[in-house]
Coordinates of C-alpha atoms and ligand atoms in Angstrom, one line a residue:
M1 CA -9.6 16.6 41.9
R2 CA -13.2 15.1 41.4
N3 CA -14.6 18.1 41.1
T4 CA -13.0 19.9 39.2
K5 CA -12.9 16.2 36.8
L6 CA -16.6 15.5 34.9
I7 CA -16.8 11.9 35.9
L8 CA -19.7 10.1 33.4
A9 CA -22.8 8.0 34.8
T10 CA -23.0 6.3 31.6
C11 CA -20.6 6.0 28.4
I12 CA -23.3 6.1 26.8
I13 CA -23.4 10.1 25.9
I14 CA -26.4 11.2 24.0
L15 CA -24.9 14.9 23.2
T16 CA -27.5 15.5 20.7
A17 CA -30.8 15.6 21.9
I18 CA -30.3 17.1 18.7
S19 CA -31.2 13.4 17.2
Y20 CA -32.0 14.0 13.5
S21 CA -35.0 12.4 13.7
C22 CA -36.8 15.4 15.9
K23 CA -35.9 17.4 12.3
N24 CA -36.8 18.1 9.2
D25 CA -34.7 19.3 6.2
S26 CA -35.9 22.7 6.7
D27 CA -34.5 23.1 9.6
M28 CA -31.2 22.2 8.1
K29 CA -29.5 24.9 6.7
D30 CA -28.6 24.3 3.6
S31 CA -25.9 25.0 1.9
D32 CA -26.5 24.2 -1.5
S33 CA -27.6 27.6 -2.7
E34 CA -26.6 29.1 -6.0
E35 CA -26.9 32.5 -5.0
Q36 CA -24.6 32.6 -1.5
Y37 CA -21.5 33.7 -1.9
Y38 CA -19.6 29.9 -2.1
G39 CA -22.7 28.7 -0.4
E40 CA -22.9 24.9 -3.0
K41 CA -23.1 21.8 -1.7
H42 CA -19.8 20.1 0.4
R43 CA -18.8 24.3 0.0
P44 CA -16.0 23.9 3.1
Q45 CA -16.6 27.3 5.0
Y46 CA -13.4 28.1 6.9
H47 CA -11.2 26.4 4.9
F48 CA -8.9 27.9 1.3
T49 CA -10.9 27.2 -1.8
P50 CA -10.9 29.0 -4.9
E51 CA -13.9 30.9 -6.6
A52 CA -13.9 27.2 -9.5
N53 CA -11.8 24.9 -11.4
W54 CA -9.2 22.9 -10.1
M55 CA -6.6 23.7 -7.6
N56 CA -3.5 21.8 -5.8
D57 CA -0.5 21.9 -4.3
P58 CA -0.4 25.8 -1.6
N59 CA 3.3 27.8 -3.2
G60 CA 5.4 30.7 -3.2
M61 CA 4.0 30.8 0.1
V62 CA 5.6 33.9 2.1
Y63 CA 4.8 36.8 4.0
Y64 CA 5.2 40.9 3.8
E65 CA 3.7 43.8 4.7
G66 CA 0.9 42.5 6.9
E67 CA -0.1 40.1 4.3
Y68 CA 0.0 36.7 4.5
H69 CA 0.4 35.2 0.4
L70 CA -1.1 31.9 -0.8
F71 CA 0.0 30.6 -4.5
Y72 CA -2.2 28.3 -5.1
Q73 CA -1.0 25.1 -8.8
Y74 CA -4.9 26.3 -10.9
Y75 CA -6.3 25.9 -13.7
P76 CA -8.5 28.4 -14.5
D77 CA -10.2 26.5 -17.0
S78 CA -11.1 23.1 -16.2
T79 CA -11.8 21.3 -13.1
V80 CA -9.0 18.9 -12.9
W81 CA -5.7 19.0 -13.6
G82 CA -4.1 21.3 -16.6
P83 CA -1.8 23.2 -17.5
M84 CA -0.4 25.3 -14.9
H85 CA -1.2 28.9 -12.9
W86 CA 0.1 30.4 -10.0
G87 CA -3.3 31.6 -8.7
H88 CA -3.4 34.0 -5.8
A89 CA -4.9 35.2 -2.3
V90 CA -3.5 37.0 0.4
S91 CA -4.9 37.5 4.2
E92 CA -4.2 38.8 7.0
D93 CA -4.5 36.3 9.8
M94 CA -4.2 33.1 6.8
V95 CA -7.9 32.4 8.1
H96 CA -9.8 35.4 5.5
W97 CA -8.4 34.9 2.0
E98 CA -8.9 37.6 -0.8
H99 CA -8.5 36.1 -3.5
L100 CA -6.5 38.5 -6.9
P101 CA -6.4 37.6 -10.1
I102 CA -3.6 34.7 -11.7
A103 CA -0.6 35.9 -10.3
L104 CA 1.9 33.6 -12.9
Y105 CA 1.0 32.4 -15.9
P106 CA 2.8 29.5 -18.7
D107 CA 5.0 31.0 -22.0
D108 CA 7.1 30.1 -24.3
I109 CA 9.5 28.0 -21.9
G110 CA 7.0 26.5 -20.0
C111 CA 3.9 26.1 -17.4
I112 CA 4.0 26.8 -13.7
F113 CA 4.4 24.4 -11.0
S114 CA 4.5 24.7 -7.6
G115 CA 7.2 26.3 -5.9
S116 CA 8.0 29.1 -3.7
A117 CA 8.6 33.0 -3.3
V118 CA 10.7 35.5 -0.6
V119 CA 11.6 38.8 -0.5
D120 CA 14.7 39.7 -1.9
W121 CA 15.4 42.0 1.6
N122 CA 19.4 43.3 0.3
N123 CA 18.0 42.6 -3.2
T124 CA 20.8 40.9 -4.3
S125 CA 19.0 39.7 -7.3
G126 CA 19.3 43.2 -8.8
L127 CA 15.5 42.8 -9.7
G128 CA 13.3 45.3 -7.1
K129 CA 13.0 49.0 -8.0
D130 CA 12.8 52.5 -5.9
G131 CA 15.0 50.5 -2.1
K132 CA 12.0 48.9 -1.7
P133 CA 12.6 44.3 -1.9
P134 CA 11.5 42.8 -4.3
M135 CA 9.4 39.6 -4.4
I136 CA 10.7 37.0 -6.0
A137 CA 9.2 33.2 -7.0
I138 CA 11.6 30.4 -8.1
F139 CA 9.2 27.8 -9.3
T140 CA 9.3 24.8 -12.4
Y141 CA 8.6 25.6 -15.7
H142 CA 6.8 23.1 -17.0
N143 CA 7.3 22.0 -20.5
F144 CA 4.4 19.8 -22.5
D145 CA 6.1 19.1 -25.9
K146 CA 9.7 18.4 -24.3
E147 CA 7.8 15.4 -22.1
N148 CA 6.2 14.3 -24.8
A149 CA 9.6 14.7 -27.4
K150 CA 10.6 12.8 -24.2
T151 CA 13.2 15.0 -24.1
N152 CA 13.4 14.1 -20.2
D153 CA 14.2 18.4 -19.8
H154 CA 11.6 19.6 -19.9
Q155 CA 11.3 20.7 -16.4
S156 CA 13.4 23.5 -14.5
Q157 CA 13.4 26.3 -12.7
G158 CA 12.2 29.7 -13.5
I159 CA 12.6 33.1 -11.4
A160 CA 9.4 35.8 -10.9
F161 CA 9.7 38.9 -9.4
S162 CA 6.7 41.5 -7.6
N163 CA 7.6 45.3 -7.0
D164 CA 4.8 45.9 -6.1
R165 CA 3.3 43.7 -3.2
G166 CA 2.7 40.5 -4.7
R167 CA 0.4 42.2 -7.2
T168 CA 1.3 41.8 -10.5
W169 CA 4.7 39.1 -11.6
E170 CA 7.6 39.8 -14.4
K171 CA 9.1 36.0 -15.1
F172 CA 13.3 36.7 -15.3
E173 CA 14.7 37.6 -19.0
G174 CA 17.8 34.5 -18.2
N175 CA 15.2 32.2 -17.6
P176 CA 15.5 29.4 -16.8
V177 CA 17.4 29.7 -14.0
I178 CA 18.2 26.1 -13.2
P179 CA 18.2 24.6 -16.4
N180 CA 17.8 20.4 -16.4
S181 CA 21.6 20.0 -18.1
E182 CA 21.4 16.5 -16.1
K183 CA 18.3 15.4 -18.2
I184 CA 16.2 14.2 -14.7
K185 CA 12.5 13.5 -15.6
D186 CA 10.9 14.7 -12.4
F187 CA 13.4 17.6 -11.3
R188 CA 10.8 20.1 -9.8
D189 CA 9.5 22.2 -7.0
P190 CA 11.8 24.3 -5.9
K191 CA 11.4 25.7 -1.5
V192 CA 14.4 28.2 -0.6
M193 CA 15.4 30.3 2.0
W194 CA 18.3 32.2 3.5
H195 CA 21.0 30.0 5.0
E196 CA 22.1 32.9 7.4
S197 CA 25.5 31.0 8.8
T198 CA 26.1 31.3 4.6
K199 CA 24.7 34.0 4.2
K200 CA 23.9 32.2 1.3
W201 CA 20.3 31.1 -0.3
V202 CA 19.8 27.8 -0.3
M203 CA 17.4 26.0 -2.5
V204 CA 15.7 22.4 -1.6
L205 CA 14.8 20.6 -4.8
A206 CA 12.7 17.1 -5.6
A207 CA 14.7 15.4 -8.5
Y208 CA 12.9 12.0 -8.8
D209 CA 13.2 9.6 -5.1
K210 CA 15.5 12.4 -3.6
V211 CA 16.1 16.1 -3.1
K212 CA 19.2 17.7 -4.6
F213 CA 21.0 21.3 -2.5
Y214 CA 21.5 24.8 -3.9
A215 CA 23.2 27.7 -2.8
S216 CA 22.8 31.2 -4.3
S217 CA 23.6 34.8 -4.0
N218 CA 21.8 36.1 -5.7
L219 CA 19.0 33.9 -6.8
I220 CA 19.4 33.5 -10.5
D221 CA 23.2 31.5 -10.1
W222 CA 22.6 28.6 -8.7
E223 CA 25.3 25.6 -7.5
F224 CA 24.8 22.4 -7.3
L225 CA 25.4 20.8 -2.8
S226 CA 25.1 18.3 -2.7
D227 CA 21.6 15.3 -2.8
Y228 CA 19.6 13.2 0.3
G229 CA 17.8 10.2 -0.2
I230 CA 17.1 7.7 1.1
D231 CA 19.2 3.4 0.0
G232 CA 16.4 1.0 -2.2
D233 CA 13.7 4.2 -1.5
D234 CA 12.4 5.1 -5.2
R235 CA 9.5 6.7 -4.3
L236 CA 8.9 9.9 -5.9
W237 CA 9.9 12.7 -3.7
E238 CA 7.6 16.1 -4.4
C239 CA 7.7 19.6 -3.1
P240 CA 10.1 19.5 0.0
D241 CA 11.2 22.5 2.1
L242 CA 13.7 23.0 4.5
I243 CA 13.5 24.8 8.6
P244 CA 15.6 25.6 11.1
M245 CA 13.4 24.8 13.9
K246 CA 13.8 25.4 17.8
V247 CA 13.8 21.9 19.8
Q248 CA 10.6 23.7 22.7
G249 CA 11.6 24.0 25.7
S250 CA 15.9 24.2 24.7
D251 CA 18.0 26.5 22.5
E252 CA 19.2 23.6 20.2
T253 CA 18.1 23.4 16.6
K254 CA 17.4 20.9 14.2
W255 CA 16.8 21.2 10.5
V256 CA 14.1 19.4 9.5
L257 CA 13.1 18.7 6.2
I258 CA 9.3 18.4 4.4
V259 CA 8.9 15.7 1.0
S260 CA 5.8 14.2 -0.4
I261 CA 5.5 11.2 -0.9
Q262 CA 3.6 9.9 -4.2
K263 CA 2.7 6.7 -3.0
G264 CA 3.1 4.3 0.0
A265 CA 1.2 6.2 2.4
P266 CA 0.2 4.5 5.8
N267 CA -3.2 4.8 4.7
G268 CA -3.1 5.1 1.2
G269 CA -1.5 7.3 -1.5
T270 CA 0.8 10.4 -1.3
A271 CA 1.2 12.1 2.5
T272 CA 3.3 14.5 3.6
S273 CA 6.6 13.2 5.6
Y274 CA 9.8 14.7 7.2
F275 CA 12.8 14.3 8.8
V276 CA 15.2 16.0 11.2
G277 CA 18.4 16.1 10.9
E278 CA 21.1 18.9 10.6
F279 CA 21.1 21.3 7.8
D280 CA 25.3 23.0 7.6
G281 CA 24.8 24.8 4.5
N282 CA 26.1 22.4 2.3
E283 CA 24.7 18.5 3.2
F284 CA 21.7 17.5 5.3
K285 CA 21.5 14.5 8.0
C286 CA 18.8 13.0 9.4
D287 CA 19.0 11.4 12.6
T288 CA 17.6 8.6 11.7
K289 CA 17.1 6.6 8.2
N290 CA 12.7 7.1 9.5
Q291 CA 11.2 9.4 7.7
K292 CA 7.7 10.5 10.2
W293 CA 5.0 11.0 8.9
L294 CA 3.5 15.0 9.1
D295 CA -0.8 13.4 9.3
W296 CA -1.6 10.0 8.6
G297 CA -4.6 10.3 6.8
T298 CA -5.0 10.6 3.0
D299 CA -5.7 14.0 3.2
N300 CA -2.8 16.6 3.2
Y301 CA -0.2 16.5 0.5
A302 CA 2.4 19.3 -0.4
F303 CA 2.3 20.5 2.6
V304 CA 4.5 23.5 2.9
T305 CA 6.2 27.4 4.9
W306 CA 5.3 30.3 4.3
S307 CA 8.7 32.4 4.1
D308 CA 9.4 35.5 6.0
V309 CA 7.4 34.7 9.1
P310 CA 8.0 37.7 10.9
K311 CA 10.8 36.7 13.4
D312 CA 9.0 38.8 16.5
D313 CA 6.2 36.3 15.7
G314 CA 9.2 33.5 15.0
R315 CA 6.0 30.5 14.6
V316 CA 6.5 28.1 11.6
L317 CA 3.4 28.2 9.4
G318 CA 2.0 26.1 6.8
I319 CA -1.1 25.3 5.1
G320 CA -1.2 22.0 3.0
W321 CA -3.8 21.5 -0.4
M322 CA -6.2 18.6 1.1
S323 CA -6.1 16.1 -1.7
N324 CA -5.5 13.0 -2.4
W325 CA -3.8 11.4 -6.2
Q326 CA -5.6 8.8 -5.8
Y327 CA -9.0 10.8 -6.5
A328 CA -8.9 14.4 -6.5
Q329 CA -9.6 15.1 -10.0
V330 CA -13.1 13.1 -9.2
V331 CA -14.3 14.3 -6.3
P332 CA -18.1 15.6 -6.1
T333 CA -17.9 19.1 -6.3
E334 CA -19.5 21.0 -9.3
K335 CA -17.4 24.3 -9.9
W336 CA -14.2 23.9 -7.8
R337 CA -11.7 21.3 -7.0
S338 CA -9.9 21.2 -4.2
A339 CA -9.6 22.9 -0.2
M340 CA -6.8 23.4 1.5
T341 CA -6.0 22.0 5.5
L342 CA -6.3 24.4 7.6
P343 CA -3.4 26.3 8.3
R344 CA -0.8 24.5 10.9
E345 CA 1.9 25.6 13.4
L346 CA 5.2 23.1 13.2
K347 CA 6.2 23.0 16.1
L348 CA 9.7 20.4 16.8
I349 CA 9.5 18.6 20.2
D350 CA 11.5 16.4 22.4
S351 CA 9.7 13.5 23.7
K352 CA 10.6 9.4 25.2
Q353 CA 9.5 8.4 21.3
G354 CA 12.5 11.4 20.0
L355 CA 12.5 14.2 18.3
R356 CA 8.5 14.4 16.8
V357 CA 7.4 17.0 14.7
T358 CA 3.9 18.3 16.6
S359 CA 0.6 20.5 14.2
H360 CA -1.2 22.7 15.4
P361 CA -4.5 24.8 14.3
V362 CA -2.5 28.1 14.5
K363 CA -4.5 31.0 17.2
E364 CA -6.0 32.7 14.9
L365 CA -8.7 30.6 14.6
K366 CA -10.3 31.0 17.7
S367 CA -11.4 33.8 15.7
I368 CA -14.5 32.1 13.6
R369 CA -15.5 30.5 17.3
K370 CA -19.3 32.2 17.2
S371 CA -20.5 30.5 20.3
T372 CA -18.7 28.0 23.2
R373 CA -20.2 25.6 25.1
V374 CA -18.0 24.2 27.9
F375 CA -19.6 20.8 30.2
T376 CA -19.1 20.7 33.8
S377 CA -20.8 19.0 35.3
P378 CA -22.4 14.9 33.7
D379 CA -25.8 16.8 34.1
T380 CA -25.4 18.8 31.6
I381 CA -23.7 16.8 28.7
Q382 CA -26.3 14.4 29.1
F383 CA -28.5 17.3 27.5
A384 CA -26.5 20.0 26.4
M385 CA -27.0 20.3 22.5
S386 CA -30.3 20.7 23.1
D387 CA -30.3 24.1 23.2
F388 CA -26.7 24.7 21.4
E389 CA -27.1 26.1 18.2
V390 CA -26.4 23.0 15.0
D391 CA -27.3 24.8 12.6
G392 CA -24.2 24.6 10.0
G393 CA -22.5 21.6 10.8
L394 CA -19.4 23.4 11.6
Y395 CA -17.8 22.4 14.7
E396 CA -14.2 23.0 16.5
I397 CA -14.0 20.3 19.3
E398 CA -11.9 20.0 22.8
L399 CA -12.2 16.2 24.3
D400 CA -9.1 15.6 27.4
F401 CA -10.4 11.8 29.0
K402 CA -8.6 9.7 30.6
K403 CA -7.2 7.4 28.8
P404 CA -9.8 4.3 29.5
E405 CA -8.4 0.5 30.1
H406 CA -10.5 -1.2 27.4
G407 CA -12.9 -0.4 24.4
R408 CA -13.2 2.5 22.0
V409 CA -14.3 5.8 22.7
S410 CA -15.9 7.3 19.8
M411 CA -17.4 10.8 19.1
Q412 CA -19.8 10.9 15.6
F413 CA -20.5 13.0 13.4
E414 CA -24.3 12.4 11.1
N415 CA -27.0 13.7 9.2
G416 CA -29.8 11.3 10.0
L417 CA -28.3 9.1 6.8
Q418 CA -25.0 9.3 6.7
N419 CA -22.3 9.6 9.2
I420 CA -18.4 9.7 10.2
V421 CA -17.0 8.5 13.7
V422 CA -13.8 9.5 14.8
Y423 CA -11.9 7.3 17.6
Y424 CA -9.5 6.5 20.1
D425 CA -9.3 2.2 20.6
A426 CA -7.4 2.2 23.6
E427 CA -7.4 -1.4 22.6
T428 CA -4.8 -1.1 19.4
D429 CA -3.8 2.3 20.8
E430 CA -4.8 4.0 18.3
Y431 CA -6.6 6.6 16.3
G432 CA -8.8 6.4 13.8
V433 CA -11.5 7.6 11.2
D434 CA -13.9 5.6 9.6
K435 CA -16.2 7.6 6.5
S436 CA -16.8 4.3 4.9
K437 CA -20.7 5.7 5.3
S438 CA -20.3 9.4 5.3
G439 CA -21.6 9.9 1.5
N440 CA -21.1 9.8 -1.7
T441 CA -18.1 7.6 -1.5
T442 CA -18.5 5.5 -5.4
F443 CA -17.0 7.9 -7.0
H444 CA -13.1 5.7 -6.8
E445 CA -12.2 2.1 -5.3
N446 CA -9.5 3.8 -3.0
F447 CA -11.8 6.4 -1.1
A448 CA -14.1 5.4 1.7
F449 CA -11.7 2.9 4.1
L450 CA -11.4 2.7 7.9
H451 CA -8.1 5.0 8.5
T452 CA -5.8 4.4 11.8
A453 CA -3.1 6.3 13.2
P454 CA -0.8 5.0 16.0
R455 CA -0.7 7.3 18.7
D456 CA 2.9 8.3 19.5
Y457 CA 2.8 9.3 22.6
E458 CA 2.7 8.6 27.0
S459 CA -0.1 9.8 28.8
D460 CA -2.6 8.5 31.3
N461 CA -5.1 11.3 29.3
I462 CA -5.8 11.5 25.7
K463 CA -6.7 14.9 23.7
M464 CA -8.9 14.9 21.0
H465 CA -9.1 18.4 19.3
I466 CA -11.6 17.9 16.0
F467 CA -12.5 20.0 13.4
L468 CA -15.5 19.2 11.6
D469 CA -16.2 21.5 7.8
H470 CA -18.9 20.3 5.3
S471 CA -16.5 17.5 3.8
S472 CA -14.0 18.1 5.8
L473 CA -12.4 16.2 9.5
E474 CA -9.2 17.9 11.0
L475 CA -8.2 15.4 14.0
F476 CA -4.7 16.9 16.1
A477 CA -4.3 14.5 18.6
D478 CA -2.3 15.1 21.7
D479 CA -1.0 18.2 21.3
G480 CA -0.4 17.5 17.7
R481 CA 1.7 14.2 17.7
T482 CA -0.4 12.3 16.1
V483 CA -2.9 14.2 12.9
M484 CA -5.4 13.0 10.9
T485 CA -7.0 14.6 7.9
E486 CA -9.6 13.9 6.0
I487 CA -12.5 15.1 3.4
F488 CA -15.3 13.4 3.2
F489 CA -19.4 14.4 1.1
S490 CA -21.7 13.6 2.7
D491 CA -24.9 15.7 1.5
K492 CA -26.7 17.1 4.3
P493 CA -23.5 18.8 6.8
L494 CA -23.1 17.0 9.3
Y495 CA -23.1 17.3 13.1
I496 CA -22.4 15.7 16.6
S497 CA -24.2 13.6 17.3
M498 CA -22.8 11.4 20.5
L499 CA -20.1 10.1 22.2
N500 CA -19.6 6.9 22.7
H501 CA -16.7 4.3 25.1
S502 CA -18.1 1.4 23.5
S503 CA -17.0 -0.5 27.1
F504 CA -19.8 0.4 29.2
N505 CA -22.3 -1.2 27.3
K506 CA -20.4 -4.6 27.4
L507 CA -18.6 -4.5 31.5
G508 CA -20.9 -1.8 33.0
P509 CA -20.8 1.4 34.9
E510 CA -16.7 1.1 36.4
F511 CA -16.0 1.5 32.7
S512 CA -17.1 4.7 33.5
L513 CA -15.4 7.9 31.5
V514 CA -13.3 10.2 32.8
I515 CA -13.7 13.4 31.0
N516 CA -11.3 16.5 31.9
D517 CA -12.1 18.8 30.3
Y518 CA -14.9 18.6 27.5
K519 CA -15.7 22.6 24.8
T520 CA -17.7 22.1 22.1
H521 CA -17.6 25.5 19.6
V522 CA -19.9 26.1 17.2
L523 CA -17.7 28.2 14.1
E524 CA -18.7 30.4 11.3
S525 CA -18.3 30.5 7.6
V526 CA -15.0 32.9 6.3
W527 CA -16.8 33.7 2.9
D528 CA -20.1 35.3 4.0
Ligands
FRU1 C1 2.5 18.3 -6.1 C2 3.1 17.7 -8.1 C3 4.5 18.9 -7.5 C4 4.2 19.5 -9.4 C5 3.0 19.8 -9.2 C6 1.4 19.7 -10.7 O1 1.5 17.8 -6.0 O2 3.2 17.2 -8.7 O3 5.0 18.2 -7.9 O4 5.5 20.7 -9.1 O5 2.0 19.2 -8.9 O6 0.3 20.0 -10.3

């Protein structure tokens, strides 16, 4: 066993003989070059961002004929939120994207808020053409005049269809398909799925502090089914999703209800949560009262899943908006605002702690690994980074170590002036990300705190899977049981600088860290 494990004689591992002091500015790739496509300061290199202007929630995610479609809340005239359109991009792998023209524009009924899309395989809507199934988008209309007049019915649901693989869209002439007759002020973000056992379309819709379920046989005429909410919780719910998920390793299927919450997230502001329970085609019943957090970081909102992922693939795939409404509109990017999270696979596992949804970076991301360093002995760990490519600041790190009895194991990324630290703390059994010295943090008072997340697992080993892009860090700990997504704005890209176990400093070498596995990958840009 000893041979297969890496036992570190010292716990302060200066991985980077790349110590920044040896480098000068010309060594570092300056991402501030306007000529290079997607070369602007802070521009993510393997996350989705719009070419220019404002983006928020992912919308209309659907897979059809070899393409993952990603529509998104988009305001083409400014870098702050405004009358919403649906921007559009397609990808064969959820990693490399092709930008397409805006899919949906505001019209007389209103501008286009969040929603979903499905392939109407059996042409139940009758909106298909030439024997091919139409793609149907189901979205919220938001009418500013009505909002200003305080009529409370300014949000309603509409549909649009496409018969050319999502390239052009026509709004349904009978819109809205769900008017807001009850005058519910917040009445939005329809997510539609085909419910196999009742052979109906089912919609889940956010209605202030709860969700409403509707059913339809044709995506046009909708019948109200039921409400689901938590007594005493009056937070604003948005962007729901309802997904049947197989419990890993069993034949049991449970229903997962994803809900984004507008305030009171564990580390402040907005975040995505979920409930696990049953849905019988009419009502959702939660197994436990408590909602769980899909992500403990501050920057994963409005996470929803792709429709129509082929059965032989079988994965539950989704993406979130990598920001937080607290500061999204003032983050220091100039040409565009906001990115999406990494595309993720969700799994439902049964653990000692109960049923949990785990998140995993999709396997397609392996295609952007440019070079990999596998640490095989203490010697190479000491100096490994000195001849490892450090250009670009784009990393994926897989670190697996024996849970220490004391202290904090931290991984630091820095550029000489600024840093971000991600750690596991054995004293509190928590993960943390400290971005207080990560660069520009002054644009909003709630931006740069130390964020922590409780570990939700009992095991003797700690696993940290980390992705670093120019302005984001994503931690998938313990095989996706605890996830933290965090954005930051350093002046220059950050590099891996150090893995450190604090107990060694204080208590001596017997507190050395046992590393089971340690790999670092340099990633490449998907936008070249
Ligand atoms: C969530 C949200 C949605 C709404 C959209 C408007 O971020 O507030 O509820 O449809 O953004 O852009």
